[in-house]
Every structure is written in C-alpha cells, then in structure tokens.
Coordinates of C-alpha atoms and ligand atoms in Angstrom, one line a residue:
M1 CA -13.5 -21.6 -3.5
K2 CA -12.1 -18.3 -5.5
S3 CA -8.8 -16.5 -5.1
I4 CA -8.6 -12.4 -5.8
A5 CA -6.1 -10.4 -5.9
S6 CA -5.9 -6.4 -7.6
A7 CA -3.2 -4.7 -8.6
P8 CA -1.8 -0.9 -9.2
G9 CA -0.5 0.4 -11.9
K10 CA 1.9 3.2 -11.8
V11 CA 3.3 6.3 -13.3
I12 CA 7.2 7.0 -13.1
L13 CA 7.4 10.6 -11.4
F14 CA 10.1 12.0 -12.4
G15 CA 13.9 10.1 -13.8
E16 CA 13.0 7.8 -16.5
H17 CA 15.8 7.2 -19.4
F18 CA 18.4 9.1 -17.7
I19 CA 18.1 6.2 -15.4
V20 CA 19.2 3.9 -18.0
Y21 CA 22.5 5.7 -17.6
G22 CA 22.3 6.6 -13.8
G23 CA 21.0 8.0 -10.5
K24 CA 17.8 7.0 -9.7
A25 CA 13.9 7.5 -10.6
I26 CA 10.7 8.1 -8.7
L27 CA 7.6 6.5 -9.3
C28 CA 4.2 5.8 -7.4
S29 CA 1.2 3.6 -7.7
I30 CA -2.4 5.1 -8.9
N31 CA -5.4 3.9 -8.0
K32 CA -6.7 1.9 -11.2
R33 CA -6.5 -1.9 -11.2
I34 CA -6.1 -5.7 -12.4
T35 CA -8.3 -8.1 -10.8
I36 CA -7.1 -11.7 -10.8
E37 CA -9.9 -13.5 -10.4
S38 CA -8.6 -18.2 -10.2
Q39 CA -10.2 -21.0 -9.8
L40 CA -8.6 -24.5 -9.6
S41 CA -10.6 -27.0 -12.2
N42 CA -11.1 -30.1 -13.3
S43 CA -9.9 -30.4 -16.6
D44 CA -5.9 -30.2 -17.4
K45 CA -5.3 -26.8 -18.9
I46 CA -4.9 -23.3 -17.8
K47 CA -7.8 -21.4 -19.0
I48 CA -7.5 -17.5 -19.8
T49 CA -10.0 -14.6 -20.1
S50 CA -9.4 -10.9 -20.2
G51 CA -9.7 -8.3 -22.7
L52 CA -7.7 -9.2 -24.5
G53 CA -8.7 -12.6 -25.7
T54 CA -8.6 -16.3 -24.1
I55 CA -6.8 -18.9 -24.1
S56 CA -6.9 -22.4 -22.9
V57 CA -3.6 -24.6 -22.7
P58 CA -2.5 -27.8 -21.9
K59 CA -1.0 -26.7 -18.1
N60 CA 2.6 -28.9 -19.4
E61 CA 3.1 -27.0 -22.6
S62 CA 6.2 -24.9 -23.3
I63 CA 6.2 -21.8 -22.0
Q64 CA 8.3 -20.4 -25.4
N65 CA 4.8 -21.4 -27.2
I66 CA 2.8 -19.3 -25.3
D67 CA 1.3 -16.0 -27.0
P68 CA 3.6 -13.3 -24.9
V69 CA 0.1 -11.4 -24.3
F70 CA -0.5 -14.5 -21.8
R71 CA 2.8 -15.8 -20.8
P72 CA 3.7 -14.5 -17.6
V73 CA 0.1 -15.1 -16.6
V74 CA 0.5 -18.9 -17.4
Y75 CA 4.2 -19.3 -15.7
V76 CA 2.5 -18.6 -12.4
A77 CA 0.1 -20.5 -12.8
Q78 CA 2.4 -23.5 -13.8
K79 CA 4.9 -22.2 -10.9
I80 CA 2.1 -22.4 -8.5
L81 CA 0.9 -26.1 -10.0
Q82 CA 3.6 -27.5 -9.5
K83 CA 5.4 -26.6 -6.5
F84 CA 2.2 -27.7 -4.7
K85 CA 1.9 -30.4 -6.6
S86 CA -1.8 -29.7 -7.7
D87 CA -3.8 -32.4 -10.1
S88 CA -5.8 -29.1 -11.0
G89 CA -5.7 -27.0 -14.0
L90 CA -7.0 -23.4 -13.7
A91 CA -9.6 -20.7 -14.3
I92 CA -7.9 -17.8 -14.5
S93 CA -10.3 -14.5 -15.2
I94 CA -8.2 -10.9 -15.8
K95 CA -10.1 -7.5 -15.5
S96 CA -8.3 -3.8 -16.3
E97 CA -8.4 -0.2 -15.4
I98 CA -5.0 0.1 -17.2
P99 CA -4.6 1.3 -20.3
A100 CA -2.4 -1.5 -21.8
G101 CA 0.9 0.1 -23.3
V102 CA 0.9 3.2 -22.5
G103 CA 3.5 3.2 -19.5
L104 CA 0.7 2.7 -16.3
G105 CA 2.7 -0.9 -15.9
S106 CA 0.1 -2.6 -16.5
S107 CA 1.6 -5.5 -17.0
S108 CA 3.6 -5.8 -14.4
A109 CA 0.1 -5.3 -12.0
C110 CA -0.9 -8.1 -14.5
C111 CA 2.0 -10.8 -13.3
V112 CA 1.5 -9.2 -9.3
A113 CA -2.0 -9.8 -9.2
A114 CA -2.0 -13.0 -10.8
A115 CA 0.5 -14.5 -8.6
S116 CA -1.2 -13.2 -5.6
S117 CA -4.1 -14.4 -7.0
V118 CA -2.8 -18.4 -7.8
S119 CA -0.6 -18.5 -4.9
G120 CA -3.8 -17.5 -2.9
L121 CA -5.6 -20.9 -3.2
F122 CA -2.6 -23.1 -1.9
A123 CA -1.1 -21.1 0.8
N124 CA -0.7 -17.0 2.5
Y125 CA 2.7 -15.5 0.3
S126 CA 3.9 -13.0 1.5
K127 CA 4.2 -9.8 -0.1
E128 CA 8.0 -10.3 -0.4
E129 CA 7.3 -13.8 -2.4
V130 CA 4.5 -12.1 -4.4
L131 CA 7.3 -10.2 -5.7
Q132 CA 9.3 -12.8 -6.1
L133 CA 6.8 -15.1 -7.8
A134 CA 5.9 -12.0 -10.4
L135 CA 8.7 -10.6 -11.3
E136 CA 10.2 -14.5 -12.8
A137 CA 7.1 -14.6 -14.5
E138 CA 7.8 -10.3 -16.1
K139 CA 11.4 -11.7 -17.1
T140 CA 9.2 -14.3 -20.1
I141 CA 8.6 -11.3 -21.7
F142 CA 11.3 -8.9 -20.5
E143 CA 14.2 -9.5 -19.7
N144 CA 16.1 -7.7 -18.9
A145 CA 12.8 -5.9 -16.7
S146 CA 14.2 -3.4 -13.8
G147 CA 11.8 -4.7 -11.5
A148 CA 11.1 -1.0 -10.2
D149 CA 7.6 -1.2 -11.6
S150 CA 6.6 -5.0 -9.7
T151 CA 8.7 -3.3 -6.7
V152 CA 6.1 -0.7 -6.1
C153 CA 2.7 -2.4 -7.8
T154 CA 3.2 -4.8 -4.8
Y155 CA 4.4 -1.6 -2.2
G156 CA 1.7 0.6 -3.2
G157 CA 3.4 4.4 -2.0
M158 CA 5.8 5.7 -3.8
L159 CA 9.5 5.0 -3.8
E160 CA 12.6 5.7 -5.3
Y161 CA 14.9 2.8 -8.5
H162 CA 18.2 3.0 -8.2
R163 CA 20.0 1.6 -11.1
D164 CA 22.3 -0.5 -9.5
G165 CA 18.2 -2.0 -8.4
K166 CA 18.6 -0.8 -4.9
I167 CA 15.2 0.4 -4.1
K168 CA 13.6 2.4 -1.5
K169 CA 9.9 2.4 -0.7
L170 CA 9.0 6.3 0.2
D171 CA 7.8 7.2 3.5
F172 CA 5.6 10.3 2.5
V173 CA 2.3 11.5 2.2
P174 CA 1.1 12.8 -0.7
K175 CA -1.2 15.7 -0.8
F176 CA -1.7 15.2 -4.0
Q177 CA -3.7 13.6 -7.1
L178 CA -3.0 13.5 -10.7
V179 CA -4.7 13.9 -13.7
V180 CA -3.2 10.8 -16.3
A181 CA -4.4 12.3 -20.0
D182 CA -3.6 9.3 -22.5
S183 CA -1.9 10.1 -26.5
K184 CA -3.7 6.9 -27.3
I185 CA 0.2 6.4 -29.4
M186 CA 0.7 3.0 -27.8
H187 CA 5.1 3.0 -27.6
S188 CA 7.4 0.6 -27.1
T189 CA 10.0 1.2 -24.2
S190 CA 12.5 -0.4 -26.1
K191 CA 12.5 1.4 -29.6
V192 CA 12.8 4.6 -27.3
V193 CA 15.7 3.9 -25.3
S194 CA 17.9 2.8 -28.7
K195 CA 16.4 6.2 -29.8
V196 CA 18.5 7.9 -26.2
K197 CA 21.3 5.8 -26.5
K198 CA 21.4 7.4 -31.0
F199 CA 21.2 11.0 -28.8
K200 CA 23.5 10.1 -26.6
D201 CA 26.4 8.6 -28.5
D202 CA 26.3 11.2 -30.8
N203 CA 26.0 14.0 -28.3
P204 CA 28.3 13.1 -25.3
Q205 CA 28.4 16.0 -23.5
I206 CA 25.0 17.6 -24.0
F207 CA 24.0 14.2 -22.9
S208 CA 25.8 14.2 -19.6
E209 CA 25.3 17.4 -18.9
L210 CA 21.7 16.6 -18.5
C211 CA 22.3 14.3 -16.6
D212 CA 23.7 15.5 -14.2
K213 CA 20.5 18.0 -13.7
E214 CA 18.6 15.7 -13.5
G215 CA 20.6 13.9 -11.2
R216 CA 20.0 17.7 -8.7
L217 CA 16.9 18.6 -9.7
I218 CA 15.6 15.2 -8.8
E219 CA 17.5 15.8 -5.2
E220 CA 15.1 19.4 -5.3
T221 CA 12.4 18.0 -5.9
L222 CA 12.5 14.9 -2.7
E223 CA 13.3 17.4 -0.6
A224 CA 10.3 19.1 -1.8
L225 CA 7.9 15.7 -2.2
K226 CA 8.6 15.6 2.0
E227 CA 7.1 19.6 2.6
N228 CA 4.5 18.3 -0.1
D229 CA 5.5 21.7 -1.9
L230 CA 3.3 22.0 -5.0
N231 CA 4.1 25.1 -6.5
V232 CA 8.6 23.5 -6.8
I233 CA 7.4 19.9 -7.5
G234 CA 5.6 21.7 -10.6
A235 CA 7.8 23.4 -11.4
K236 CA 10.5 20.8 -11.6
M237 CA 7.6 18.8 -13.7
N238 CA 7.8 21.7 -15.7
Q239 CA 11.9 21.5 -16.0
N240 CA 12.0 17.7 -16.3
Q241 CA 10.2 18.2 -19.4
T242 CA 12.1 20.0 -20.8
Y243 CA 15.4 17.6 -20.1
L244 CA 13.0 14.8 -21.9
G245 CA 11.9 16.8 -25.2
K246 CA 16.5 17.9 -25.3
I247 CA 16.8 13.8 -25.8
G248 CA 13.8 13.8 -27.8
V249 CA 11.2 11.6 -26.6
S250 CA 8.6 14.5 -26.6
N251 CA 6.7 14.8 -29.9
D252 CA 4.0 17.3 -31.5
L253 CA 1.2 16.0 -29.3
L254 CA 2.8 15.2 -25.9
G255 CA 3.6 19.0 -26.5
A256 CA 0.2 20.0 -27.2
M257 CA -1.4 17.8 -24.1
L258 CA 0.6 19.3 -21.5
G259 CA 0.8 23.0 -23.3
A260 CA -3.5 22.4 -22.5
V261 CA -2.3 22.0 -18.7
N262 CA 0.2 25.1 -19.3
G263 CA -0.7 27.4 -16.8
V264 CA -3.9 25.6 -15.0
A265 CA -1.9 22.3 -13.6
Y266 CA 0.8 22.4 -10.9
G267 CA 3.0 21.5 -13.6
A268 CA 2.8 18.4 -15.7
K269 CA 5.9 16.0 -17.9
L270 CA 5.5 13.3 -20.3
T271 CA 5.6 9.5 -17.7
G272 CA 7.6 6.9 -19.1
A273 CA 9.0 6.0 -22.1
G274 CA 7.7 8.8 -24.1
D275 CA 6.8 9.1 -28.0
G276 CA 3.1 8.3 -27.1
G277 CA 2.2 7.0 -23.9
C278 CA 1.0 9.2 -20.8
I279 CA 1.4 12.5 -19.4
I280 CA 0.3 13.5 -15.8
A281 CA -0.2 16.5 -14.5
L282 CA -0.1 18.0 -10.7
V283 CA -3.0 18.8 -9.2
D284 CA -4.7 18.9 -6.0
D285 CA -8.9 20.0 -5.0
A286 CA -8.1 23.8 -6.1
N287 CA -7.3 22.3 -10.1
L288 CA -8.4 18.7 -10.3
E289 CA -11.4 19.5 -12.4
R290 CA -10.1 22.1 -14.4
T291 CA -7.1 20.1 -15.5
V292 CA -9.4 17.6 -16.6
G293 CA -12.0 20.3 -17.9
V294 CA -9.5 21.7 -20.2
L295 CA -7.8 18.5 -21.5
R296 CA -11.4 17.6 -22.5
S297 CA -12.3 19.9 -24.4
K298 CA -9.7 19.9 -26.4
N299 CA -11.1 15.4 -26.4
Y300 CA -8.1 14.4 -24.8
E301 CA -8.8 10.7 -22.8
C302 CA -7.7 12.0 -18.9
F303 CA -8.6 10.3 -15.5
A304 CA -7.4 11.6 -12.0
A305 CA -5.9 9.3 -10.0
Q306 CA -5.0 9.7 -6.2
I307 CA -2.2 8.0 -4.6
D308 CA -2.4 4.3 -4.5
T309 CA -1.2 3.5 -0.5
I310 CA -2.4 -0.3 -0.1
G311 CA -0.2 -2.8 -3.2
V312 CA -1.7 -6.1 -4.1
E313 CA -4.1 -6.8 -2.6
Q314 CA -5.8 -10.5 -2.1
K315 CA -8.6 -12.2 -0.5
T316 CA -10.4 -15.9 -0.8
E317 CA -14.2 -16.2 -1.5
Y318 CA -15.8 -19.0 -0.7
K319 CA -18.9 -20.9 -1.8
S320 CA -21.7 -21.1 0.1
Ligands
PMV1 O1 7.3 3.3 -20.0 P1 7.6 2.5 -19.4 O2 6.8 2.4 -18.1 O3 8.2 1.1 -19.9 O4 9.0 3.6 -18.7 C1 9.9 3.5 -19.5 C2 11.5 3.4 -18.0 C3 12.4 4.4 -19.2 O5 13.0 4.3 -18.3 C4 12.9 4.8 -20.1 C5 13.6 2.2 -19.2 C6 13.6 1.9 -18.2 O6 14.1 0.9 -18.3 O7 13.9 2.8 -16.7

C-alpha cells in the first residue's frame, strides 16, 4: 500500500515585511506542487529520497541529529509511527515542482504533503490534523515560523494573515494568473528581516509612515480583489513594490525583471523576503504570453501560475 499526497507552493501577494510589525499580508497558493509517496517497509529505518539527496536513518534517531533538509519529514515519520505503534520502517519519496529557497513555500508544502502522505498510511486525517502536524514539523527547522505558509498550502486559495496569528480564508474567485520569475538568487529570510529591522531602527518615522501606507493599500486591495479589478490590483502591486524598494529589500536584478514586465503585465512586485527570490506579475489571458515572452527574451526563468484552490490532497494506492 502506498499513500500519495501533494501540496501546493505559495506566493505573498501583498504585505511581506510590514506584517512583521503588525497589519496583514495576503497570500495565495499556486499550482506548483510537492508530491510525497510513503510506504511501510520491513526495515527499522526511515529512508527518504528527493531531488536534494537521499538519507536512511534509524527510525528512533534523535531529531536534532538529522540533516535540517530532511528533519521535518523525519519528524513527521517518527510521530506517525509512534502514534500508531507501528513496528515498520518507512520509505518516502519526494518530488517537487517548486523551486527551493526562493520564497515559494517549498518547505511548508513539503511539511504539509509529508504529514498528509505518512498519516494516510494509517488514518484519514482531516486538513486541520494535517496542518497541526505540519506546523510541528516546520518548527523543527524554523522555530518562529508564522504558520501562514503551511496554512495556505493546506487549504489552498487565498488568505489574509494577521500578525497576531489570525488567519482568514478569502473566498474570492480570482480571475487572474501570475507569472513568477526567479532571480535564481537564494535568500535568507531571517537576514533580510534583520536588514529591515535596521532600516526601521535608523528611520523610525519613515518606516512608520510606510507601515500606515501599506495598511491602507491592503484594505483597498481587498476591495479590488472582490471586484477582480486587475487594473487596480496591478497598480497596488506596483505601489507595494515602491514601499519594498524604500525599505531596501529589492535589488538591481529584481528591478530589471520588474522593468521588463512594466506596461505588459497589470502590475508586478517582488514576493517574499526579497534581496533575491522571485517576482510576480499579474496577468490574464490577454497578456500572459506577452509577459512570459518579454521575460524569456531577457533570459529570466519564469512560469505561469494559477491560484490553486485545492490545497493538500491525498490518495491511497493498493497493489493488485
Ligand atoms: O520569502 P519568504 O516566503 O520566507 O517570506 C518571508 C515573509 C516576511 O514577511 C519577510 C517574513 C515573515 O515572517 O513574515
């Protein structure tokens, strides 16, 4: 018997960095997924194979001794084997369509897919139970993880995330797509967050005004999202990008990528921590191909993404 689960990646549409100091961010999941297959084995090992390598560890190995790349998945495996008092080992394989380390939620999607896949060998977990386990797993590598990424990977769609931890699912039916272009520069979220803190400490007045402006921009954007008014949403993305530029998280390469889609897409901004990572451009059928075309003509790697509305999915295969 094999349990196969997949979970989507995500982008931050609005509000990164400013959310660290209050207010809201808007996230959505995208139709690029991580798929995880799990099978019980006759060994006493947890074996994981993925594009990032392979490990095989004793199933009772202390979690702190596990390579951080695989730690959350091993955590999930150990928790489930213990919970269901299983004597078996586990063979887990991970396949990803989500580029790693560029702010597209690959590690959260991996935690969610692992929680769903491994639990699926023993029980029919609800999305709430999957999320709970994924959040615990994520905390083995990011102690201060907000939970927003895992939440959107679990439920799919769009959500509003508040600094105080409140998460509200938005039930808009988006009529847009995104073009995601990858700068290929991996970023460290914690380093960029520290850089923004320094900016805030050095420029308290300017930073506080920008936070207020971002708050208003998000409220106006929520109205525009209800109406699917792409011209307004795109203009708000451009505006949000200028605020991100002011706090120092954009760079020349991201600026050049954004410049390439200027006037072609409805609007564009960096997504996630910045200083590398990805940009997102707002498009629909009318300008999708042209937007991809201008980016590729400048050799920027990009792909079209739709909003995923499914979230995590699991199925069980029985050998005949
Ligand atoms: O690039 P990501 O997905 O790690 O985004 C980080 C978002 C920040 O607002 C910069 C940090 C945070 O904890 O909200």
